[in-house]
XYZ file of C-alpha atoms in Angstrom:
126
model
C 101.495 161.615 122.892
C 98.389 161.570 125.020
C 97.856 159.335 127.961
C 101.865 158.808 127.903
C 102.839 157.687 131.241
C 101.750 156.279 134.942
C 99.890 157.679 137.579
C 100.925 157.038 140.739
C 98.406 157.251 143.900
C 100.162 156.942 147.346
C 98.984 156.767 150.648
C 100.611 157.683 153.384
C 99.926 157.482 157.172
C 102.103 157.983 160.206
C 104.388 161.678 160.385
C 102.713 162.626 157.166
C 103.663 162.374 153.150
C 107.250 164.620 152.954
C 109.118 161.456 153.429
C 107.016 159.924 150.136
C 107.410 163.536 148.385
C 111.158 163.708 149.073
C 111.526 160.057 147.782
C 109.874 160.589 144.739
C 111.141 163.393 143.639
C 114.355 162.546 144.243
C 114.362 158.845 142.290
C 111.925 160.379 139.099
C 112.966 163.952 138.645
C 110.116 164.041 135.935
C 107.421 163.399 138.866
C 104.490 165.803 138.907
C 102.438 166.214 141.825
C 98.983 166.846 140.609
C 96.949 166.364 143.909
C 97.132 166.103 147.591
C 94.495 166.012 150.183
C 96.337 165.112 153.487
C 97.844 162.030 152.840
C 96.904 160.749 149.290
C 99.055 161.937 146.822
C 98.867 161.736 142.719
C 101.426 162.021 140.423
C 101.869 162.227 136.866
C 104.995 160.259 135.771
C 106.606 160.548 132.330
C 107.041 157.100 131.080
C 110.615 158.297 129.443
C 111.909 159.009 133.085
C 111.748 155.063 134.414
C 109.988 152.104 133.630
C 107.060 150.616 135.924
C 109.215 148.192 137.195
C 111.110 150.921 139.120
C 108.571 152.127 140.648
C 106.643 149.014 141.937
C 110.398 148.439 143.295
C 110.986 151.768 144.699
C 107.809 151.880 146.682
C 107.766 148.609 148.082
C 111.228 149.015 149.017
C 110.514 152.045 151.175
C 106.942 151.194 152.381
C 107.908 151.034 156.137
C 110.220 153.521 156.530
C 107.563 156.131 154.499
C 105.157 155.443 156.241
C 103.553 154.171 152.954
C 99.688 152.272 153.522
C 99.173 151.648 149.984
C 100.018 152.712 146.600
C 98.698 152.265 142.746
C 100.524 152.336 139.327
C 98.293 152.865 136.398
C 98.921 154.379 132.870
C 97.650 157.315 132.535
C 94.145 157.527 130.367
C 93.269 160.066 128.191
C 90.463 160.641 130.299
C 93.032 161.798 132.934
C 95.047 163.993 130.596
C 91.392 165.584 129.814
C 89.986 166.285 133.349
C 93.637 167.304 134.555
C 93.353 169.629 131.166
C 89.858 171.204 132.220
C 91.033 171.888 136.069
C 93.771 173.542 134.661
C 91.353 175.930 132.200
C 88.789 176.153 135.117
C 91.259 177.282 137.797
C 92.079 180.496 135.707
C 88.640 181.750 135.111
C 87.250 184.070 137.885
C 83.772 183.269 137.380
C 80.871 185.668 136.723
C 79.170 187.426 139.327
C 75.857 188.375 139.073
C 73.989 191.677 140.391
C 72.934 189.646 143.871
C 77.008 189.150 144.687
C 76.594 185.414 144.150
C 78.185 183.457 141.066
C 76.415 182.934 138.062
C 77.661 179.421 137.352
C 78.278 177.684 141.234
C 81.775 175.606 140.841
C 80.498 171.984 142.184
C 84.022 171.135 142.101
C 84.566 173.824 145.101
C 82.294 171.849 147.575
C 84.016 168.814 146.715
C 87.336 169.910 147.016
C 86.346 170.938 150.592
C 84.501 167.730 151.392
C 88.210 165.837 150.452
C 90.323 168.127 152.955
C 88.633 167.981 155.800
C 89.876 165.143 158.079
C 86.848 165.047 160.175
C 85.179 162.256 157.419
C 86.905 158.444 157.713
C 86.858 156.396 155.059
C 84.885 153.434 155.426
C 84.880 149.742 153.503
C 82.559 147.470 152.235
């Protein structure tokens, strides 16, 4: 089914996120890493592998010693399953490249991709 499951967002700060990684993967072997730019991390969990209980649980009881700022359980939209569905389709095609060298359709997803791992930007609140 569609949209079946939690996505997990993690933050971590301090040595880096291999302590979260290892933890994760070791509690939910179902966890797929989706994306990482430095220190946030997304997963897609498979509802079948735990319930959100365990998870809530799990990272709470290992925020300290992971380093972990702050974390987010959701279920996972369709929406989600779609754009994670797309980035796959997109990351396979080359492009075209015109005469000039340059592409004919510009990926804007390239720029922002870029923009999110470079640790020279802080993150700011209002």
């Amino acid at each position: 089914r569609f949209g079946d499951g939690y996505t997990v967002v993690v933050r971590a700060g301090g040595p880096g996120p291999a302590a979260v990684q290892s933890l994760l993967q070791q509690h939910f072997p179902g966890i797929v890493l989706r994306e990482q730019h430095g220190g946030l991390l997304q997963y897609h969990l498979p509802a079948r592998v735990t319930s959100l209980a365990a998870v809530f649980s799990l990272l709470a009881a290992h925020r300290g010693p992971c380093h972990i700022e702050d974390y987010s359980v959701s279920q996972t939209t369709l929406d989600q399953v779609f754009m994670h569905f797309a980035q796959e389709q997109s990351d396979g095609d080359t492009g075209e490249v015109t005469a000039s060298g340059q592409d004919a359709a510009p990926n804007p997803g390239r720029r922002l991709s870029r923009f999110l791992e470079d640790d020279s930007y802080q993150e700011s609140a209002v």
